[in-house]
Short mmCIF file of C-alpha atoms in Angstrom, two decimals:
data_model
loop_
_atom_site.label_atom_id
_atom_site.label_comp_id
_atom_site.label_asym_id
_atom_site.label_seq_id
_atom_site.Cartn_x
_atom_site.Cartn_y
_atom_site.Cartn_z
CA MET A 1 17.22 12.45 -1.12
CA ALA A 2 20.02 10.78 0.71
CA ARG A 3 19.12 7.18 0.99
CA ARG A 4 20.69 6.20 4.28
CA THR A 5 19.09 8.94 6.30
CA LYS A 6 15.50 7.99 5.60
CA PRO A 7 13.54 7.92 8.79
CA GLY A 8 11.00 5.11 8.23
CA PRO A 9 11.11 1.41 9.00
CA ILE A 10 13.58 -0.82 7.18
CA ARG A 11 12.03 -2.36 4.06
CA VAL A 12 13.27 -5.82 3.06
CA LEU A 13 12.45 -7.93 0.04
CA ILE A 14 12.39 -11.67 0.73
CA ALA A 15 12.31 -13.79 -2.40
CA LYS A 16 13.01 -17.30 -3.55
CA PRO A 17 14.58 -17.18 -6.99
CA GLY A 18 14.37 -20.12 -9.34
CA LEU A 19 12.58 -23.43 -9.26
CA ASP A 20 12.36 -24.39 -5.63
CA GLY A 21 9.30 -25.44 -3.71
CA HIS A 22 10.35 -25.19 -0.10
CA ASP A 23 9.65 -21.81 1.47
CA ARG A 24 9.46 -22.55 5.19
CA GLY A 25 12.84 -21.00 5.86
CA ALA A 26 12.01 -17.84 3.94
CA LYS A 27 8.76 -17.48 5.86
CA VAL A 28 10.43 -17.97 9.23
CA VAL A 29 12.98 -15.29 8.38
CA ALA A 30 10.23 -12.96 7.07
CA ARG A 31 8.39 -13.31 10.31
CA ALA A 32 11.47 -12.68 12.43
CA LEU A 33 12.23 -9.52 10.49
CA ARG A 34 8.62 -8.40 10.90
CA ASP A 35 8.86 -8.95 14.64
CA ALA A 36 12.00 -6.82 14.60
CA GLY A 37 9.88 -3.95 13.24
CA MET A 38 10.78 -4.23 9.57
CA GLU A 39 8.42 -4.06 6.60
CA VAL A 40 8.96 -7.30 4.72
CA ILE A 41 7.84 -7.54 1.13
CA TYR A 42 7.35 -11.25 0.67
CA ALA A 43 7.60 -12.04 -3.03
CA GLY A 44 7.33 -15.78 -2.60
CA LEU A 45 8.36 -18.71 -4.73
CA ARG A 46 9.69 -19.11 -8.26
CA GLN A 47 10.93 -15.61 -8.89
CA THR A 48 13.12 -14.91 -11.88
CA PRO A 49 16.13 -12.66 -11.29
CA GLU A 50 14.34 -10.00 -13.33
CA GLU A 51 11.30 -10.19 -11.08
CA VAL A 52 13.43 -9.95 -7.95
CA VAL A 53 15.18 -6.84 -9.16
CA ARG A 54 12.00 -5.25 -10.47
CA ALA A 55 10.34 -5.79 -7.08
CA ALA A 56 13.37 -4.41 -5.23
CA VAL A 57 13.30 -1.23 -7.29
CA GLU A 58 9.53 -0.65 -7.15
CA GLU A 59 9.34 -1.37 -3.45
CA ASP A 60 12.40 0.80 -2.75
CA VAL A 61 13.82 -1.75 -0.35
CA ASP A 62 16.86 -1.23 1.85
CA LEU A 63 17.82 -4.85 1.61
CA ILE A 64 17.22 -8.04 -0.38
CA GLY A 65 17.13 -11.50 1.20
CA LEU A 66 17.30 -14.50 -1.13
CA SER A 67 16.46 -18.01 -0.04
CA ILE A 68 17.58 -20.93 -2.16
CA LEU A 69 17.71 -24.67 -1.75
CA SER A 70 17.75 -25.81 -5.36
CA GLY A 71 21.47 -25.55 -5.96
CA ALA A 72 21.10 -22.99 -8.71
CA HIS A 73 22.61 -20.16 -6.66
CA MET A 74 25.76 -19.86 -8.78
CA ALA A 75 23.58 -19.16 -11.80
CA LEU A 76 20.92 -16.99 -10.21
CA PHE A 77 22.74 -14.81 -7.66
CA PRO A 78 25.35 -13.33 -10.02
CA ARG A 79 22.54 -12.59 -12.47
CA ILE A 80 20.61 -10.71 -9.75
CA LEU A 81 23.73 -8.75 -8.79
CA ALA A 82 24.34 -7.86 -12.43
CA LEU A 83 20.75 -6.70 -12.91
CA LEU A 84 20.92 -4.57 -9.78
CA LYS A 85 23.99 -2.92 -11.19
CA GLN A 86 22.24 -2.36 -14.47
CA GLU A 87 19.28 -0.76 -12.68
CA LYS A 88 21.66 1.51 -10.76
CA ALA A 89 20.53 -0.22 -7.60
CA ARG A 90 23.85 -1.81 -6.74
CA ARG A 91 23.78 -0.15 -3.35
CA ILE A 92 20.92 -2.33 -2.17
CA PRO A 93 22.69 -4.98 -0.09
CA VAL A 94 21.91 -8.65 -0.75
CA PHE A 95 22.01 -11.45 1.79
CA ALA A 96 21.18 -15.09 1.26
CA GLY A 97 20.23 -18.24 3.07
CA GLY A 98 19.78 -21.87 2.22
CA ILE A 99 21.95 -24.74 1.14
CA ILE A 100 25.08 -23.10 -0.21
CA PRO A 101 28.41 -24.97 -0.02
CA ASP A 102 31.29 -23.06 1.63
CA GLU A 103 33.27 -22.79 -1.57
CA ASP A 104 30.31 -21.27 -3.41
CA ALA A 105 29.60 -18.99 -0.45
CA ARG A 106 33.12 -17.59 -0.64
CA ARG A 107 32.79 -16.92 -4.35
CA LEU A 108 29.38 -15.32 -3.95
CA GLN A 109 30.60 -13.08 -1.17
CA LYS A 110 33.46 -12.00 -3.35
CA ALA A 111 30.93 -11.25 -6.08
CA GLY A 112 28.97 -8.98 -3.76
CA VAL A 113 26.55 -11.01 -1.65
CA GLN A 114 26.98 -9.37 1.73
CA ALA A 115 26.09 -12.26 4.04
CA ILE A 116 25.24 -15.93 3.63
CA PHE A 117 23.44 -17.93 6.29
CA GLY A 118 23.52 -21.71 6.35
CA PRO A 119 21.21 -24.08 8.18
CA GLY A 120 21.20 -23.57 11.94
CA THR A 121 21.90 -19.84 11.91
CA SER A 122 20.02 -18.18 14.74
CA LEU A 123 17.25 -15.74 13.90
CA GLU A 124 18.90 -13.20 16.22
CA GLU A 125 22.01 -13.27 14.05
CA ILE A 126 20.00 -12.89 10.85
CA VAL A 127 18.00 -9.96 12.26
CA ALA A 128 21.12 -8.22 13.58
CA THR A 129 22.93 -8.64 10.27
CA ALA A 130 19.89 -7.49 8.30
CA ARG A 131 19.63 -4.35 10.40
CA ARG A 132 23.33 -3.61 10.05
CA LEU A 133 23.27 -4.10 6.27
CA ALA A 134 20.09 -2.06 5.79
CA ARG A 135 21.43 0.87 7.76
CA GLY A 136 24.55 0.89 5.66
CA THR A 137 26.90 0.33 8.57
CA ALA A 138 28.28 -2.93 7.25
CA MET B 1 -2.96 29.80 -12.64
CA SER B 2 0.46 30.96 -13.72
CA PRO B 3 2.33 28.87 -16.28
CA ALA B 4 3.71 25.63 -14.87
CA PRO B 5 6.61 26.41 -12.59
CA ARG B 6 9.85 24.58 -13.18
CA LEU B 7 9.75 21.20 -11.54
CA PRO B 8 12.32 20.19 -8.94
CA PRO B 9 14.70 17.55 -10.36
CA ALA B 10 13.13 14.62 -8.49
CA ALA B 11 9.67 15.60 -9.73
CA ARG B 12 10.98 15.98 -13.27
CA ALA B 13 12.50 12.51 -13.07
CA ILE B 14 9.17 11.04 -11.95
CA VAL B 15 7.31 12.69 -14.81
CA ALA B 16 9.95 11.38 -17.21
CA GLY B 17 9.26 7.81 -16.06
CA ASP B 18 12.26 7.22 -13.78
CA ARG B 19 11.08 4.33 -11.61
CA ARG B 20 13.81 4.70 -9.03
CA ALA B 21 12.88 8.35 -8.51
CA LEU B 22 9.23 7.37 -8.19
CA ALA B 23 10.07 4.58 -5.73
CA ARG B 24 12.11 6.91 -3.54
CA ALA B 25 9.48 9.62 -3.58
CA ILE B 26 6.86 7.10 -2.46
CA THR B 27 9.09 6.08 0.43
CA ALA B 28 9.60 9.71 1.40
CA VAL B 29 5.84 10.34 1.32
CA GLU B 30 5.21 7.24 3.44
CA ASN B 31 7.77 8.38 5.98
CA ASP B 32 6.37 11.90 6.05
CA ASP B 33 9.86 12.98 5.12
CA PRO B 34 10.08 16.77 4.54
CA ALA B 35 12.09 15.98 1.40
CA ALA B 36 8.83 14.79 -0.20
CA ARG B 37 7.05 18.12 0.23
CA PRO B 38 8.44 20.02 -2.75
CA ILE B 39 7.92 17.00 -5.02
CA VAL B 40 4.33 16.48 -3.96
CA ARG B 41 3.59 20.19 -4.22
CA ALA B 42 5.08 20.49 -7.70
CA LEU B 43 3.24 17.45 -9.04
CA TYR B 44 -0.14 18.14 -7.47
CA PRO B 45 -1.51 20.26 -10.36
CA ARG B 46 -0.99 17.28 -12.68
CA THR B 47 -3.28 15.02 -10.67
CA GLY B 48 -6.95 14.35 -10.01
CA LYS B 49 -7.94 13.22 -13.48
CA ILE B 50 -7.56 9.45 -13.62
CA PRO B 51 -9.73 6.65 -12.22
CA VAL B 52 -8.62 5.40 -8.83
CA ILE B 53 -10.25 2.03 -8.29
CA GLY B 54 -10.54 0.65 -4.79
CA LEU B 55 -10.74 -3.06 -4.09
CA THR B 56 -11.90 -3.76 -0.59
CA GLY B 57 -13.54 -6.58 1.29
CA PRO B 58 -12.87 -9.13 4.01
CA LEU B 59 -9.70 -11.13 4.43
CA GLY B 60 -9.23 -13.97 1.98
CA VAL B 61 -11.94 -13.12 -0.56
CA GLY B 62 -9.39 -12.95 -3.38
CA LYS B 63 -8.67 -9.25 -3.75
CA SER B 64 -5.01 -9.76 -4.70
CA SER B 65 -5.80 -12.45 -7.26
CA LEU B 66 -8.47 -10.26 -8.82
CA LEU B 67 -6.07 -7.34 -8.91
CA SER B 68 -3.48 -9.44 -10.72
CA LEU B 69 -5.99 -10.59 -13.34
CA LEU B 70 -7.37 -7.07 -13.83
CA ILE B 71 -3.86 -5.73 -14.33
CA GLY B 72 -3.22 -8.43 -16.93
CA ARG B 73 -6.38 -7.54 -18.82
CA LEU B 74 -5.67 -3.83 -18.80
CA ARG B 75 -2.14 -4.42 -20.04
CA THR B 76 -3.52 -6.46 -22.92
CA ALA B 77 -5.74 -3.49 -23.71
CA GLY B 78 -2.65 -1.28 -23.71
CA ARG B 79 -3.40 0.70 -20.57
CA SER B 80 -0.73 1.37 -17.96
CA VAL B 81 -1.53 0.58 -14.36
CA GLY B 82 -0.26 1.68 -10.98
CA ALA B 83 -1.21 -0.49 -8.01
CA ILE B 84 -0.99 0.05 -4.28
CA ALA B 85 -1.64 -2.93 -2.02
CA VAL B 86 -2.02 -2.21 1.68
CA ASP B 87 -1.40 -4.80 4.38
CA PRO B 88 -1.53 -4.32 8.14
CA SER B 89 1.35 -3.23 10.33
CA SER B 90 1.84 -5.08 13.58
CA PRO B 91 0.53 -3.02 16.50
CA PHE B 92 3.29 -4.60 18.58
CA SER B 93 6.51 -4.43 16.58
CA GLY B 94 5.43 -1.92 13.91
CA GLY B 95 6.70 -4.40 11.36
CA SER B 96 4.69 -6.14 8.69
CA VAL B 97 4.75 -8.85 6.09
CA LEU B 98 3.45 -7.45 2.82
CA GLY B 99 2.36 -10.44 0.78
CA ASP B 100 0.20 -9.10 -2.02
CA ARG B 101 3.01 -9.27 -4.54
CA ILE B 102 2.89 -13.07 -4.44
CA ARG B 103 -0.22 -13.08 -6.59
CA LEU B 104 1.15 -10.65 -9.12
CA GLU B 105 1.79 -12.19 -12.49
CA ARG B 106 3.26 -9.99 -15.11
CA ARG B 107 6.28 -9.66 -17.30
CA ALA B 108 9.16 -8.37 -15.24
CA ASP B 109 10.27 -6.04 -18.01
CA ASP B 110 6.85 -4.41 -18.39
CA ASP B 111 7.17 -0.72 -17.59
CA GLY B 112 3.40 -0.34 -17.94
CA VAL B 113 2.86 -1.67 -14.43
CA TYR B 114 4.07 -0.29 -11.14
CA PHE B 115 3.18 -2.32 -8.07
CA ARG B 116 3.83 -1.05 -4.59
CA SER B 117 3.16 -2.77 -1.28
CA MET B 118 2.31 -0.53 1.61
CA ALA B 119 2.02 -1.11 5.34
CA SER B 120 -0.94 0.50 7.08
CA ARG B 121 1.36 1.91 9.79
CA GLY B 122 -1.23 2.17 12.49
CA GLU B 123 -3.95 3.69 10.35
CA ALA B 124 -7.41 2.15 10.77
CA GLY B 125 -9.90 1.95 7.94
CA GLY B 126 -7.98 -0.28 5.56
CA ILE B 127 -5.56 2.15 3.93
CA ALA B 128 -2.45 4.02 5.07
CA ALA B 129 -2.28 7.75 5.70
CA ALA B 130 -0.02 8.23 2.68
CA THR B 131 -2.14 6.21 0.22
CA ARG B 132 -3.75 9.28 -1.36
CA GLU B 133 -0.37 10.93 -1.90
CA VAL B 134 1.09 7.77 -3.38
CA ALA B 135 -1.84 7.42 -5.78
CA ARG B 136 -1.16 10.99 -6.93
CA LEU B 137 2.53 10.24 -7.45
CA LEU B 138 1.57 7.29 -9.65
CA GLU B 139 -0.74 9.53 -11.65
CA ALA B 140 1.97 12.13 -12.08
CA ALA B 141 4.30 9.37 -13.27
CA GLY B 142 1.89 8.84 -16.14
CA PHE B 143 -0.10 5.74 -15.26
CA ASP B 144 -3.54 5.62 -16.87
CA LEU B 145 -5.26 4.40 -13.76
CA VAL B 146 -4.48 3.34 -10.22
CA PHE B 147 -5.77 0.43 -8.15
CA VAL B 148 -5.79 0.51 -4.38
CA GLU B 149 -6.23 -2.80 -2.63
CA THR B 150 -7.08 -2.36 1.04
CA VAL B 151 -6.21 -4.35 4.09
CA GLY B 152 -8.65 -7.26 4.43
CA SER B 153 -11.38 -5.18 5.94
CA GLY B 154 -14.03 -5.56 8.55
CA GLN B 155 -17.53 -4.20 8.44
CA VAL B 156 -16.70 -0.55 8.91
CA ASP B 157 -13.43 -0.14 7.03
CA VAL B 158 -14.69 2.44 4.61
CA ALA B 159 -11.65 4.69 4.24
CA ILE B 160 -11.25 3.56 0.64
CA ARG B 161 -14.02 6.07 -0.15
CA GLU B 162 -11.55 8.80 0.70
CA VAL B 163 -9.19 7.67 -2.07
CA ALA B 164 -11.09 5.83 -4.76
CA THR B 165 -13.30 7.20 -7.51
CA THR B 166 -14.88 3.73 -7.85
CA SER B 167 -15.12 1.36 -4.89
CA VAL B 168 -15.46 -2.35 -5.52
CA VAL B 169 -16.49 -4.39 -2.50
CA VAL B 170 -15.34 -7.97 -3.00
CA LEU B 171 -17.31 -10.67 -1.22
CA VAL B 172 -17.69 -14.43 -1.46
CA PRO B 173 -20.66 -16.79 -1.10
CA HIS B 174 -21.84 -17.71 2.39
CA LEU B 175 -20.65 -14.66 4.24
CA GLY B 176 -23.94 -14.47 6.10
CA ASP B 177 -27.68 -14.10 5.74
CA ASP B 178 -29.35 -11.21 3.97
CA VAL B 179 -29.61 -9.16 7.16
CA GLN B 180 -25.84 -8.74 6.93
CA THR B 181 -26.40 -6.78 3.76
CA LEU B 182 -28.60 -4.30 5.60
CA LYS B 183 -25.95 -3.42 8.11
CA ALA B 184 -24.08 -0.18 7.96
CA GLY B 185 -20.52 0.24 6.78
CA LEU B 186 -18.88 -1.74 4.03
CA PHE B 187 -22.18 -2.40 2.28
CA GLU B 188 -22.90 1.29 1.96
CA ILE B 189 -19.75 2.24 0.12
CA ALA B 190 -19.93 -0.19 -2.78
CA ASP B 191 -20.30 1.23 -6.25
CA ILE B 192 -19.89 -2.36 -7.36
CA PHE B 193 -20.32 -5.60 -5.45
CA ASP B 194 -18.25 -8.46 -6.73
CA VAL B 195 -19.17 -11.95 -5.60
CA ASN B 196 -15.81 -13.61 -6.11
CA LYS B 197 -15.24 -17.38 -5.97
CA SER B 198 -18.51 -17.65 -7.85
CA ASP B 199 -17.52 -21.14 -8.93
CA LEU B 200 -18.51 -22.15 -5.39
CA PRO B 201 -22.08 -23.10 -4.46
CA GLY B 202 -24.11 -20.32 -2.92
CA ALA B 203 -22.98 -17.63 -5.34
CA ASP B 204 -26.48 -17.27 -6.79
CA ARG B 205 -27.96 -16.65 -3.41
CA ALA B 206 -25.30 -14.11 -2.47
CA ALA B 207 -25.75 -12.24 -5.75
CA ARG B 208 -29.52 -12.24 -5.31
CA ASP B 209 -29.33 -10.84 -1.78
CA LEU B 210 -27.02 -8.11 -2.99
CA SER B 211 -29.32 -7.33 -5.92
CA GLU B 212 -32.19 -6.79 -3.55
CA LEU B 213 -30.06 -4.49 -1.46
CA ALA B 214 -28.95 -2.57 -4.53
CA SER B 215 -32.52 -2.22 -5.82
CA LEU B 216 -33.41 -0.37 -2.63
CA GLY B 217 -31.14 2.37 -3.92
CA ARG B 218 -28.04 3.49 -2.15
CA SER B 219 -27.61 7.18 -2.05
CA ALA B 220 -28.42 10.58 -3.35
CA ASP B 221 -25.87 10.43 -6.17
CA GLY B 222 -28.23 8.44 -8.41
CA TRP B 223 -25.99 5.43 -8.98
CA THR B 224 -27.40 1.99 -8.35
CA SER B 225 -24.75 -0.46 -7.19
CA ARG B 226 -23.96 -3.12 -9.75
CA ILE B 227 -23.47 -6.73 -8.84
CA VAL B 228 -21.04 -8.91 -10.73
CA ARG B 229 -19.80 -12.44 -10.23
CA THR B 230 -16.21 -13.49 -10.75
CA SER B 231 -13.88 -16.38 -10.24
CA THR B 232 -10.12 -16.22 -10.39
CA THR B 233 -9.35 -19.96 -10.41
CA ALA B 234 -11.29 -20.68 -13.59
CA PRO B 235 -11.23 -17.04 -14.61
CA MET B 236 -14.73 -15.78 -15.30
CA GLY B 237 -16.62 -12.53 -14.99
CA LEU B 238 -13.60 -10.28 -15.32
CA ASP B 239 -14.99 -8.60 -18.42
CA GLU B 240 -18.22 -7.88 -16.58
CA LEU B 241 -16.32 -6.53 -13.58
CA TRP B 242 -14.26 -4.23 -15.74
CA GLU B 243 -17.34 -3.09 -17.66
CA ALA B 244 -19.08 -2.26 -14.38
CA ILE B 245 -16.06 -0.22 -13.27
CA GLU B 246 -16.02 1.65 -16.55
CA ALA B 247 -19.77 2.24 -16.36
CA HIS B 248 -19.36 3.83 -12.95
CA GLU B 249 -16.49 5.98 -14.16
CA ARG B 250 -18.64 7.15 -17.11
CA PHE B 251 -21.48 7.85 -14.71
CA LEU B 252 -19.14 10.05 -12.64
CA ASP B 253 -18.31 12.09 -15.73
CA GLU B 254 -21.88 12.41 -16.92
CA SER B 255 -23.49 13.15 -13.56
CA GLY B 256 -20.90 15.62 -12.31
CA GLY B 257 -20.11 13.14 -9.56
CA ARG B 258 -16.41 13.14 -10.37
CA VAL B 259 -15.96 16.79 -9.47
CA ALA B 260 -18.22 16.57 -6.44
CA GLY B 261 -16.50 13.44 -5.20
CA GLU B 262 -13.05 14.95 -5.59
CA ARG B 263 -14.17 18.03 -3.70
CA ARG B 264 -15.56 15.92 -0.86
CA ARG B 265 -12.38 13.81 -0.69
CA LEU B 266 -10.10 16.82 -0.66
CA ALA B 267 -12.13 18.56 2.05
CA ARG B 268 -11.78 15.45 4.13
CA GLU B 269 -8.07 15.23 3.39
CA ILE B 270 -7.43 18.79 4.53
CA ALA B 271 -9.49 18.24 7.68
CA ASP B 272 -7.55 15.05 8.41
CA ARG B 273 -4.26 16.89 8.08
CA VAL B 274 -5.37 19.68 10.39
CA ARG B 275 -6.67 17.17 12.92
CA GLU B 276 -3.34 15.41 12.82
CA HIS B 277 -1.41 18.66 13.40
CA VAL B 278 -3.64 19.85 16.20
CA GLY B 279 -3.76 16.44 17.82
CA ARG B 280 0.01 16.19 17.87
CA ASP B 281 0.35 19.74 19.09
CA VAL B 282 -2.10 19.23 21.96
CA THR B 283 -0.50 15.94 22.99
CA VAL B 284 2.87 17.64 23.27
CA ARG B 285 1.52 20.70 25.07
CA LEU B 286 -0.49 18.75 27.62
CA ASP B 287 2.85 17.40 28.67
CA ARG B 288 5.03 20.50 28.43
CA ASP B 289 2.89 23.63 28.64
CA ARG B 290 2.35 24.61 32.29
CA GLU B 291 -1.17 25.92 31.86
CA LEU B 292 -2.30 22.88 29.92
CA ARG B 293 -0.64 20.53 32.31
CA SER B 294 -2.64 21.98 35.14
CA LEU B 295 -5.78 21.60 33.02
CA LEU B 296 -4.94 17.93 32.63
CA ASP B 297 -4.29 17.72 36.39
CA ARG B 298 -7.78 19.05 37.06
CA VAL B 299 -9.31 16.45 34.71
CA VAL B 300 -7.34 13.68 36.41
CA ALA B 301 -8.55 14.94 39.81
CA ARG B 302 -12.15 14.88 38.52
CA ARG B 303 -12.52 18.64 39.04
CA THR B 304 -13.46 19.06 35.41
CA ASP B 305 -14.33 16.58 32.68
CA PRO B 306 -12.54 15.80 29.39
CA ILE B 307 -15.27 17.32 27.19
CA SER B 308 -15.24 20.66 28.99
CA ALA B 309 -11.44 20.71 29.05
CA ALA B 310 -11.27 20.02 25.31
CA ASP B 311 -13.88 22.71 24.56
CA ARG B 312 -11.97 25.25 26.59
CA LEU B 313 -8.65 24.35 25.05
CA TYR B 314 -10.06 24.54 21.55
CA ARG B 315 -11.77 27.89 22.16
CA GLN B 316 -8.66 29.42 23.66
CA ARG B 317 -5.99 28.14 21.32
CA TYR B 318 -7.39 27.24 17.95
CA ARG B 319 -10.60 29.01 17.19
CA ALA B 320 -10.14 31.96 14.87
CA ARG B 321 -10.65 35.22 16.61
#
């Protein structure tokens, strides 16, 4: 089954890895993606990298969105990317949002995070990017 | 039956425990993708044997939390579990937020659990059209039993009966007076009533009202609905709930109800599929087929009525000669 030709709605996993209590942003993004017609699997707070990847595989998502405000992104994101690779799910694109300094963002993008959204990004931009990434036209 | 035919590669991968293959097949089934057909067909003979346990009930009664705790218990007992949790799709955007995974607590490396969130995609009744097929895929993948958690249901969301071998209706104290329990719908489908949040006041009363209802006897199958009380915050009653589920499953085996129930569900499934085909076919033809378009014109002009038009169409096009 060729993955990119599947006819159904886009499925997105939204998760907050690590110890971080603030999930307003993740919920706002989840809702915007829902309103754009996507099926959003909302995994919620305090997810380990293993849990994120397990959920992504079981839910067969087209896309993973990670929200992080704790500052632990340089530890957690590379771990998630490595686990995806290990699960032969490297082709699932990953985007992220939260408080991520520019220097870190550059390094994470080099490591394979497809898009990083800082505070103030419009929901339109996030939805458009999510759709583009999920459809494999990035 | 002839000896098992060779399985297509994707089906073989599912049977061998490949979770990615299973995940993709579920997606294909949900999307009604023709690529799913050969997989589903090849795996079908391996299905129909395991318990499929439905958890249904109104919004916010704690179905997801119960599911998580039940999964934990079954894992401790060494049984593998597949779970399908259905949430509603937006009638406006078609999108959905599937949030049942939030409650799930399990070890991320545990291959004995497979949890899948599912959007209802316009289907009424609390489950999605593909739920039955997905439950069968999970069975073929080797899980010992499957849970189906429905959309937070209203009074008449009884479609879980078309999937589950045991239906648990989850309620909470203070949902209404005892006349509510006499009403039709949700209360008729329960093999087991679970009064969840039983740490709250009013649980006794709710359980008593349900007991009275159950003592009136439900149906011709000879099973009397059991009533259990649970709480998920200070976990209690989960053993009793699981025992009640097992008792009903044993009853199905001993009474012959398992075979009869499966037959009833499959008859309904075939009828649903045919209805879907015919419905789609007629919708298209009323638009494109000249004769049918003029039939529709006559109904619009009030020269004939919809019932007569439907009767005529059915007699002419679909009834076996």
